[in-house]
Short mmCIF file of C-alpha atoms in Angstrom, two decimals:
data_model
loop_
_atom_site.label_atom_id
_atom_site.label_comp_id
_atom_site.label_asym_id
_atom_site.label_seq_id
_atom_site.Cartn_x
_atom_site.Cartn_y
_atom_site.Cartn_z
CA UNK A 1 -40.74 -6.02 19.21
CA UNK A 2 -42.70 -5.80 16.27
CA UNK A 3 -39.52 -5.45 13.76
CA UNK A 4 -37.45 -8.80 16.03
CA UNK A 5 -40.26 -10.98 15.24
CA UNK A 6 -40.10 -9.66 11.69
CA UNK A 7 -36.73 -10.81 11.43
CA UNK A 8 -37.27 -14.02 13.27
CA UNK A 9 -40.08 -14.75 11.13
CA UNK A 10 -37.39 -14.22 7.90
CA UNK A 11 -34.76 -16.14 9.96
CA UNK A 12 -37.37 -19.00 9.73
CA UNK A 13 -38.06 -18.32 6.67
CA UNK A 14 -34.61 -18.54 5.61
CA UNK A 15 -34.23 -21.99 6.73
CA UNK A 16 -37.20 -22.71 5.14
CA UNK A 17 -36.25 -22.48 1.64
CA UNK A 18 -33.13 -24.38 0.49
CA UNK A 19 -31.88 -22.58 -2.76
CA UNK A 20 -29.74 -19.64 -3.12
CA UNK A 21 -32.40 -17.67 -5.04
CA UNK A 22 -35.37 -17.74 -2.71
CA UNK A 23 -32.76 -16.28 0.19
CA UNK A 24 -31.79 -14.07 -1.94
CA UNK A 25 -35.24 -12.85 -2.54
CA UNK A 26 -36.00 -13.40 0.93
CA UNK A 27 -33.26 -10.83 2.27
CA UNK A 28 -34.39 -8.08 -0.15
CA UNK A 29 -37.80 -8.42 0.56
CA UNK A 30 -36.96 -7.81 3.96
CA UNK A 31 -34.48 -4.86 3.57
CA UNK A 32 -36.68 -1.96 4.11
CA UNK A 33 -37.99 -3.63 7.12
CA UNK A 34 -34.23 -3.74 8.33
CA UNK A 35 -33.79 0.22 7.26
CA UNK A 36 -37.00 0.73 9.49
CA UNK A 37 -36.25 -1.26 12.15
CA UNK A 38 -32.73 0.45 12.62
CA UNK A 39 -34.78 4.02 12.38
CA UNK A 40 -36.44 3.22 15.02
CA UNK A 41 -33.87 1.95 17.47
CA UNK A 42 -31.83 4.83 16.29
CA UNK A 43 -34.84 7.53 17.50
CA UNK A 44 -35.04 5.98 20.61
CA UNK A 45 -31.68 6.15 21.47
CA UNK A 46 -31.52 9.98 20.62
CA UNK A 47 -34.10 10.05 23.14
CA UNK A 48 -32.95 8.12 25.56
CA UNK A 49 -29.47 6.88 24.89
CA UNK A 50 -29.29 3.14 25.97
CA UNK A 51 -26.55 0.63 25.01
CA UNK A 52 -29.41 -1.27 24.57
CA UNK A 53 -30.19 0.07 21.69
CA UNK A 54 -26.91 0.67 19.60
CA UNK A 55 -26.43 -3.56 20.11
CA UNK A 56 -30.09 -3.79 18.49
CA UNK A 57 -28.70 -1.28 15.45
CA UNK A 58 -25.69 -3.23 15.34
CA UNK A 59 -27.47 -6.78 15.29
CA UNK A 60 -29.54 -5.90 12.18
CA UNK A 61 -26.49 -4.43 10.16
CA UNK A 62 -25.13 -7.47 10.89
CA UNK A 63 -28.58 -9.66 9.81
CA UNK A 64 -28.57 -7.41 7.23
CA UNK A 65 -25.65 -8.60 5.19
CA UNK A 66 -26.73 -11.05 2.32
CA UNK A 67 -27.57 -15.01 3.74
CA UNK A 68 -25.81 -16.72 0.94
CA UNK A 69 -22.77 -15.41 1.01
CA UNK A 70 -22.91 -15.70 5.08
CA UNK A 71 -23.25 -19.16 4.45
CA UNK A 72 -20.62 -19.69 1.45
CA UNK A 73 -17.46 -17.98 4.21
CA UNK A 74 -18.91 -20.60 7.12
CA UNK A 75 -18.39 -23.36 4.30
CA UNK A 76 -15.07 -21.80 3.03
CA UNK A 77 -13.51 -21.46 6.36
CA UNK A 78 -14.58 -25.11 7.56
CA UNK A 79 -13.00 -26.16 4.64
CA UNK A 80 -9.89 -23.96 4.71
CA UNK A 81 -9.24 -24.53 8.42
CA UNK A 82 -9.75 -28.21 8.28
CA UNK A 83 -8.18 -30.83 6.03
CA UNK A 84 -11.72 -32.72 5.64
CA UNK A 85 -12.07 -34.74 2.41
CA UNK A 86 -14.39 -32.53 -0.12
CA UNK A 87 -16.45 -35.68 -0.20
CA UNK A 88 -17.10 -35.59 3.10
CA UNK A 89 -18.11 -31.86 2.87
CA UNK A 90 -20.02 -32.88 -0.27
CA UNK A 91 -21.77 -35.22 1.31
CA UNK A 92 -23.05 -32.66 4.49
CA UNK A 93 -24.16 -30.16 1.99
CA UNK A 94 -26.50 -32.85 -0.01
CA UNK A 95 -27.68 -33.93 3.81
CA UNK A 96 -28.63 -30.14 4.83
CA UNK A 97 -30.44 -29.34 1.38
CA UNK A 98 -32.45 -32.62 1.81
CA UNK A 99 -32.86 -31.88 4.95
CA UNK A 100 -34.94 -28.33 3.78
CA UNK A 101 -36.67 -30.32 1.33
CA UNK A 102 -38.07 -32.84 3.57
CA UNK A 103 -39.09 -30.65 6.09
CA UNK A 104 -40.50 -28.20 3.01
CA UNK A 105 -42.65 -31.52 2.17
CA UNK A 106 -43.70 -32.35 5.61
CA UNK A 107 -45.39 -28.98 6.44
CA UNK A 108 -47.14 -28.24 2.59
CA UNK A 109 -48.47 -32.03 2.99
CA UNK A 110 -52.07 -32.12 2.97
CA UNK A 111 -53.05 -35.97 2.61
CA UNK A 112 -53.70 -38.70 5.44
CA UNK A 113 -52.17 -38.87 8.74
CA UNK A 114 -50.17 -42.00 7.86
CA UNK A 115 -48.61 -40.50 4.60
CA UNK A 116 -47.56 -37.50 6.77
CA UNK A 117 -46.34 -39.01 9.62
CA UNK A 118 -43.89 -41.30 6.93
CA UNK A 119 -42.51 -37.90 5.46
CA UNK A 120 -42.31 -36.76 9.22
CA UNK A 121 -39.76 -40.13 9.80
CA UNK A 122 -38.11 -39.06 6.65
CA UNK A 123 -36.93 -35.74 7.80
CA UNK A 124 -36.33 -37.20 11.41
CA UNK A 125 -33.78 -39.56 9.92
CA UNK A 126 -32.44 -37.54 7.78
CA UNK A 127 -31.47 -34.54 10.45
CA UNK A 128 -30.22 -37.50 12.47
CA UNK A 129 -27.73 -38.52 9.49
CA UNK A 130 -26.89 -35.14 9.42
CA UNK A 131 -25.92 -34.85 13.04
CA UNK A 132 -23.81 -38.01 13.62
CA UNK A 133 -22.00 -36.83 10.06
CA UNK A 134 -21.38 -33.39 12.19
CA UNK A 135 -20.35 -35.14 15.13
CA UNK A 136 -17.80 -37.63 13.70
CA UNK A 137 -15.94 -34.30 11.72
CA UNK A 138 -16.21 -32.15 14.77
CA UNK A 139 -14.15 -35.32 16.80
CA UNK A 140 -11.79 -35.55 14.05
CA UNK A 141 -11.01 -32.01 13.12
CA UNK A 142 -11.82 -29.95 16.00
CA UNK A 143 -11.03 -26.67 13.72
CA UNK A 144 -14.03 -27.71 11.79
CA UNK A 145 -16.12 -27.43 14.56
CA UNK A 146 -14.37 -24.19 15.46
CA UNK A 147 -15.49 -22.59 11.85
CA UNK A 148 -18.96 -23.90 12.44
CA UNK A 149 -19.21 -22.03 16.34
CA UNK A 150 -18.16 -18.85 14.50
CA UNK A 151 -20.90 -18.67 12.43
CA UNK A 152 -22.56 -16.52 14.79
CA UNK A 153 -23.23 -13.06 14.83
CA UNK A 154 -20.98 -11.44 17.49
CA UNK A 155 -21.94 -8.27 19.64
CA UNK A 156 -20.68 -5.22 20.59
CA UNK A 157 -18.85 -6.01 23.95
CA UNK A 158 -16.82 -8.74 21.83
CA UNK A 159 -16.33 -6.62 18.58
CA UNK A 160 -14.99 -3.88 21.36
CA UNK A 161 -12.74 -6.68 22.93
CA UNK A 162 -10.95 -7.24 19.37
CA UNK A 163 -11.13 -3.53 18.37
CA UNK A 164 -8.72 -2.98 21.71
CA UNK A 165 -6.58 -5.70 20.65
CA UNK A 166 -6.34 -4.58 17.14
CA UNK A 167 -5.87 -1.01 18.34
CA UNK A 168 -8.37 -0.07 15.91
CA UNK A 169 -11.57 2.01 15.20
CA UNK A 170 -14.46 0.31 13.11
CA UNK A 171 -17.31 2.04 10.50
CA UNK A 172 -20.26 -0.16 9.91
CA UNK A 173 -22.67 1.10 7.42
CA UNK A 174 -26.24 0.32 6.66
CA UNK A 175 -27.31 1.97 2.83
CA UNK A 176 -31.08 2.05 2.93
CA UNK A 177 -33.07 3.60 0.46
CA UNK A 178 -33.83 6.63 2.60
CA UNK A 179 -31.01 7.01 5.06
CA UNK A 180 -27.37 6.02 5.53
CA UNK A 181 -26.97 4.85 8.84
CA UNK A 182 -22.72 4.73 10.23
CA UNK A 183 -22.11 3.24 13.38
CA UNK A 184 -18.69 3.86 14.71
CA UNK A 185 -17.43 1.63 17.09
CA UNK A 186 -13.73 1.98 19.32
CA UNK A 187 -12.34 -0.02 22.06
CA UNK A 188 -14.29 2.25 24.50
CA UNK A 189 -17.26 3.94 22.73
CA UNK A 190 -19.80 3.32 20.22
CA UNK A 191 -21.82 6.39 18.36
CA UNK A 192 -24.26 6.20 15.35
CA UNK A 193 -25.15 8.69 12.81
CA UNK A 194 -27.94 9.22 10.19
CA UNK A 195 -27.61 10.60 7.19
CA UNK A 196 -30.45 11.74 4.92
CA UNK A 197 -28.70 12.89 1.50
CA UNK A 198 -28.33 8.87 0.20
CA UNK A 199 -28.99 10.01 -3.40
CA UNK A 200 -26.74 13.24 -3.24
CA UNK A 201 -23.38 10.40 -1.58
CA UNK A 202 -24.56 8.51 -4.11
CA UNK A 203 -23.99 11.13 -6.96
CA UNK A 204 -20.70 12.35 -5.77
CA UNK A 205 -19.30 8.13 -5.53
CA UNK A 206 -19.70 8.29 -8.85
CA UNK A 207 -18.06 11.56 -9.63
CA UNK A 208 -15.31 10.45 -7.73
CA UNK A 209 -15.21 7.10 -9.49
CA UNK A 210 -15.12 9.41 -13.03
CA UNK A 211 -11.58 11.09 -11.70
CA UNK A 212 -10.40 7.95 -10.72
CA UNK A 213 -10.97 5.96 -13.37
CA UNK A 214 -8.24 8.41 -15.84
CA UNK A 215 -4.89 8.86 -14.79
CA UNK A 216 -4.97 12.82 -16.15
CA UNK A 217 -8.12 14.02 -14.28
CA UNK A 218 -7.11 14.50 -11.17
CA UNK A 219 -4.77 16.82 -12.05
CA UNK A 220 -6.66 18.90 -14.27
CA UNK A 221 -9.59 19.31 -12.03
CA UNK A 222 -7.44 19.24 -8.67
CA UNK A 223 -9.27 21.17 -6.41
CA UNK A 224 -12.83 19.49 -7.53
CA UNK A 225 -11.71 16.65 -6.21
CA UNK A 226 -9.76 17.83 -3.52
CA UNK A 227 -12.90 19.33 -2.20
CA UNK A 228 -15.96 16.14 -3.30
CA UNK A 229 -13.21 13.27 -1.72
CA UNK A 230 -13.18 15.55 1.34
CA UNK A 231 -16.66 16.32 2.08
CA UNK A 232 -17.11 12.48 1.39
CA UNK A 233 -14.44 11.56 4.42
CA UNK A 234 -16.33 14.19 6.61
CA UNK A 235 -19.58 12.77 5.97
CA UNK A 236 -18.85 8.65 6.48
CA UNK A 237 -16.09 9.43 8.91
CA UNK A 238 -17.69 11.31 11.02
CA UNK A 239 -15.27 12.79 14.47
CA UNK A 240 -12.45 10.68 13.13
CA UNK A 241 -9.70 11.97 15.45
CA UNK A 242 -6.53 13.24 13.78
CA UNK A 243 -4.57 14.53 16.51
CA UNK A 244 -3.25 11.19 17.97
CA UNK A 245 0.14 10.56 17.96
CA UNK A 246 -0.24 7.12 16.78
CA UNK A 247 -3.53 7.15 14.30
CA UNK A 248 -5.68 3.87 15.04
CA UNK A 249 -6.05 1.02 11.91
CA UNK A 250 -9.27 1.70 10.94
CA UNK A 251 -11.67 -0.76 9.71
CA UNK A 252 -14.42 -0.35 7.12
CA UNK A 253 -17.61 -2.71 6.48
CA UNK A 254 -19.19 -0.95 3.49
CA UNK A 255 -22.82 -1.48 2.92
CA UNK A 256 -24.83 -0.85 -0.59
CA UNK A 257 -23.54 2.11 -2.96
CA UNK A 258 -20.09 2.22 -0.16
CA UNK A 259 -19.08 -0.41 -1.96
CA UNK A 260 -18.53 1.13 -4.93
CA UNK A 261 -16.22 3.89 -2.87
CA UNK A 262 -12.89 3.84 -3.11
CA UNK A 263 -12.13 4.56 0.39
CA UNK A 264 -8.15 5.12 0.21
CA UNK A 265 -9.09 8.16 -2.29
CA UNK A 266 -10.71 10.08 0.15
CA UNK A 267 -8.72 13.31 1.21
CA UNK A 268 -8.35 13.75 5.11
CA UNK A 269 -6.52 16.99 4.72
CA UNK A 270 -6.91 19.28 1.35
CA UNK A 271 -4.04 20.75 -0.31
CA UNK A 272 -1.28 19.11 1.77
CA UNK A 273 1.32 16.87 0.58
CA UNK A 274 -0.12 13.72 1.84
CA UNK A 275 -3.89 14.31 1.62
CA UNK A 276 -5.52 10.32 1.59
CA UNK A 277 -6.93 8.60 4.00
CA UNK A 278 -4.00 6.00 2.95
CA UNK A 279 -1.51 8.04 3.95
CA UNK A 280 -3.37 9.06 7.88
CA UNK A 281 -4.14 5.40 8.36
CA UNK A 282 -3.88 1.74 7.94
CA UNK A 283 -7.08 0.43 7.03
CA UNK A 284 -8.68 -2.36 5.72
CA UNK A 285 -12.62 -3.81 4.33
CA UNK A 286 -14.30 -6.43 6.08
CA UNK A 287 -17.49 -8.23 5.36
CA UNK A 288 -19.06 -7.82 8.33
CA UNK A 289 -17.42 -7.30 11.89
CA UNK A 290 -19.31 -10.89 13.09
CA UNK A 291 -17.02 -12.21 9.69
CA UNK A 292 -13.95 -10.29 11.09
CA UNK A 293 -13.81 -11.32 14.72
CA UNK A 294 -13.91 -14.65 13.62
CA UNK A 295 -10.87 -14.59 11.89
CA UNK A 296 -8.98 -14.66 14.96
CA UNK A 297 -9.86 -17.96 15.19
CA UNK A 298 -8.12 -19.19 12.14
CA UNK A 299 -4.81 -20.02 11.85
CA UNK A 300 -4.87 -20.86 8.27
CA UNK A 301 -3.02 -23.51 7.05
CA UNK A 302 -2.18 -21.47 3.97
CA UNK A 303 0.96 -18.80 4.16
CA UNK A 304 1.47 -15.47 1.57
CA UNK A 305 4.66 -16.93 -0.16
CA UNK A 306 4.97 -14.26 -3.21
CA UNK A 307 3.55 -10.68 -3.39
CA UNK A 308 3.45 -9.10 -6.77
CA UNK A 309 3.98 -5.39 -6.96
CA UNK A 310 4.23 -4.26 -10.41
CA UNK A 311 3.90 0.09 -9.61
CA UNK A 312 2.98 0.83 -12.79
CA UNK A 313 5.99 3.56 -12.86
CA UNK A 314 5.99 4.37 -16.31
CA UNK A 315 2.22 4.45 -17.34
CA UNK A 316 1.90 0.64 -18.59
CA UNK A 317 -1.79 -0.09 -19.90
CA UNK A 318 -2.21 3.46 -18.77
CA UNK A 319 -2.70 2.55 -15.24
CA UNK A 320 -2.04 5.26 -12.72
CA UNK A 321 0.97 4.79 -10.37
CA UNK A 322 0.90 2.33 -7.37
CA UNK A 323 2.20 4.70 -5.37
CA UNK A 324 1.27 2.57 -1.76
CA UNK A 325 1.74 -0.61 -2.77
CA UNK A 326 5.16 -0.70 -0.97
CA UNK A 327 2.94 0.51 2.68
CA UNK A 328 0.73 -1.82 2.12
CA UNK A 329 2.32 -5.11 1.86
CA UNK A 330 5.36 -4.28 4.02
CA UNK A 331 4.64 -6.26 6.66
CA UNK A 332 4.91 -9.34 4.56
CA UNK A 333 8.75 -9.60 5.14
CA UNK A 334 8.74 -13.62 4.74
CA UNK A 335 7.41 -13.59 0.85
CA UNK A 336 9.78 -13.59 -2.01
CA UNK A 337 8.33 -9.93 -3.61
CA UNK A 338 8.33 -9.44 -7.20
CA UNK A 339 8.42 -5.81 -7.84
CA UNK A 340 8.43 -3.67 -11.14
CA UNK A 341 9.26 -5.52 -14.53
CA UNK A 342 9.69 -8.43 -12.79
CA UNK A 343 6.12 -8.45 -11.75
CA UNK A 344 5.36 -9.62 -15.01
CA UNK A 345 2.32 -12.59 -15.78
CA UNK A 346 5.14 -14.75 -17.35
CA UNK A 347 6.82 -14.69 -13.89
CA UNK A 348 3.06 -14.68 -12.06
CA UNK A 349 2.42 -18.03 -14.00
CA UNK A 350 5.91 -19.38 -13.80
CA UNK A 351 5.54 -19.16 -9.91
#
């Protein structure tokens, strides 16, 4: 209870404070806080293992990710989804941040009764402004509204409902400065997982990165790597099945150092011919799974017309071979592809 009304208390806190930088500061102040507070739930559940408590791991990840940038996709996708004047938009962000202010103003006021009850009228009319503005865009573009309602953090129960749609499995992670914490979430079970060695995964991302990063070392230190990008799928893909038929997407939400991982590198099976993680399954990074589900919601109005796949065949700017880049974009059959040499920037601008 203790570590909730922590949060709430930053959740109001949050609100409180209008610019970027204080929520920024607000939401690492708070981390370790998060870290504990998912310790805890994750103890009790090895004691007594309650659904209860994987949703309360699962709703701080998902508090966990930065406020700003939660903020900046529910303002992208209103404006992608809904072809709203950027005045209009304009004018709602103005409204909220004077909104903040006003309120800010109200509370640190400590004159007369009559001064503060006039700043009290100013903030009342103000977050009525703000509402009839919200209500006249939600009547004319419902898909505004829409973007808004997703805002929302989603639970387990619906992240499980799209997982079974998407025939998918899902990795969340939570990088504290103790303990990595992995939940692993499927259409029909969710497990969690603590590990303790943060600096030592830390050390070997950026070995990993070193091979990587030169299209020669690989080669010349194969079974290194083999062995480091191995131990690395083991550890933050913990009892990933491989004997299914037809291998689940699988969906990553990286968290801290992960996202410095190059997760397609890692080897599922040493010293085969197709050792990635690429090759086993098709997987994608999300944001955050609240983020993901509510992309199903979408429909963009934009479409992929042109994919770009220049494969790097011959060494160019000594950039290893795109060997997957084929896989990966083969399900856009409706774009006009430029592949190879013609994958130029002349023809990337020309387009």
């Amino acid at each position: 209870q203790h570590f909730e009304l922590s949060m709430h208390a930053a959740k109001a806190l949050y609100n409180f404070y209008g610019t970027e930088d204080a929520k920024n500061e607000i939401g690492e102040y708070t981390y370790d806080y998060v870290e504990d507070g998912i310790d805890t739930y994750y103890e009790l559940y090895q004691q007594r293992p309650d659904p209860a408590y994987l949703e309360k791991i699962f709703t701080f990840m998902e508090g966990s990710k930065a406020q700003v940038l939660q903020e900046a996709f529910e303002q992208n996708n209103a404006a992608v989804l809904a072809p709203i004047p950027d005045s209009s938009l304009y004018r709602e962000r103005v409204l909220k941040n004077r909104i903040v202010q006003a309120h800010k103003a109200y509370l640190i006021f400590e004159g007369g009764a009559k001064e503060r009850d006039s700043l009290r009228s100013v903030w009342s009319q103000l977050k009525n402004e703000h509402g009839l503005l919200l209500q006249q865009l939600k009547r004319q573009y419902p898909s505004f509204k829409s973007a808004l309602e997703n805002g929302k953090l989603t639970s387990l129960k619906d992240l499980q409902h799209y997982l079974r749609e998407k025939q998918a499995v899902l990795f969340e992670y939570f990088a504290g400065s103790s303990y990595l914490f992995i939940l692993k979430v499927s259409a029909d079970q969710v497990d969690v997982y603590k590990l303790a060695d943060v600096a030592e995964i830390a050390a070997e991302i950026t070995t990993l990165n070193s091979y990587l990063q030169s299209v020669d070392a690989i080669g010349k230190n194969h079974d290194q790597f083999q062995q480091l990008a191995h131990g690395l799928f083991r550890k933050l893909c913990p009892e990933l099945s491989l004997e299914q038929k037809d291998p689940p997407a699988l969906i990553l939400v990286p968290d801290g150092l992960l996202h410095q991982l190059t997760f397609d590198a890692l080897v599922v099976q040493p010293n085969t011919a197709n050792p990635f993680l690429v090759e086993y399954f098709s997987n994608w990074k999300a944001y955050s799974a609240s983020h993901l589900c509510s992309q199903t919601t979408r429909g963009d109005k934009h479409k992929i017309q042109a994919v770009f796949l220049p494969g790097f065949d011959k060494g160019e700017r000594q950039l290893a071979t795109l060997r997957y880049g084929q896989q990966e974009v083969g399900s856009l059959s409706n774009a006009q592809r430029f592949e190879g040499p013609q994958a130029s920037m002349n023809n990337f601008r020309l387009y």
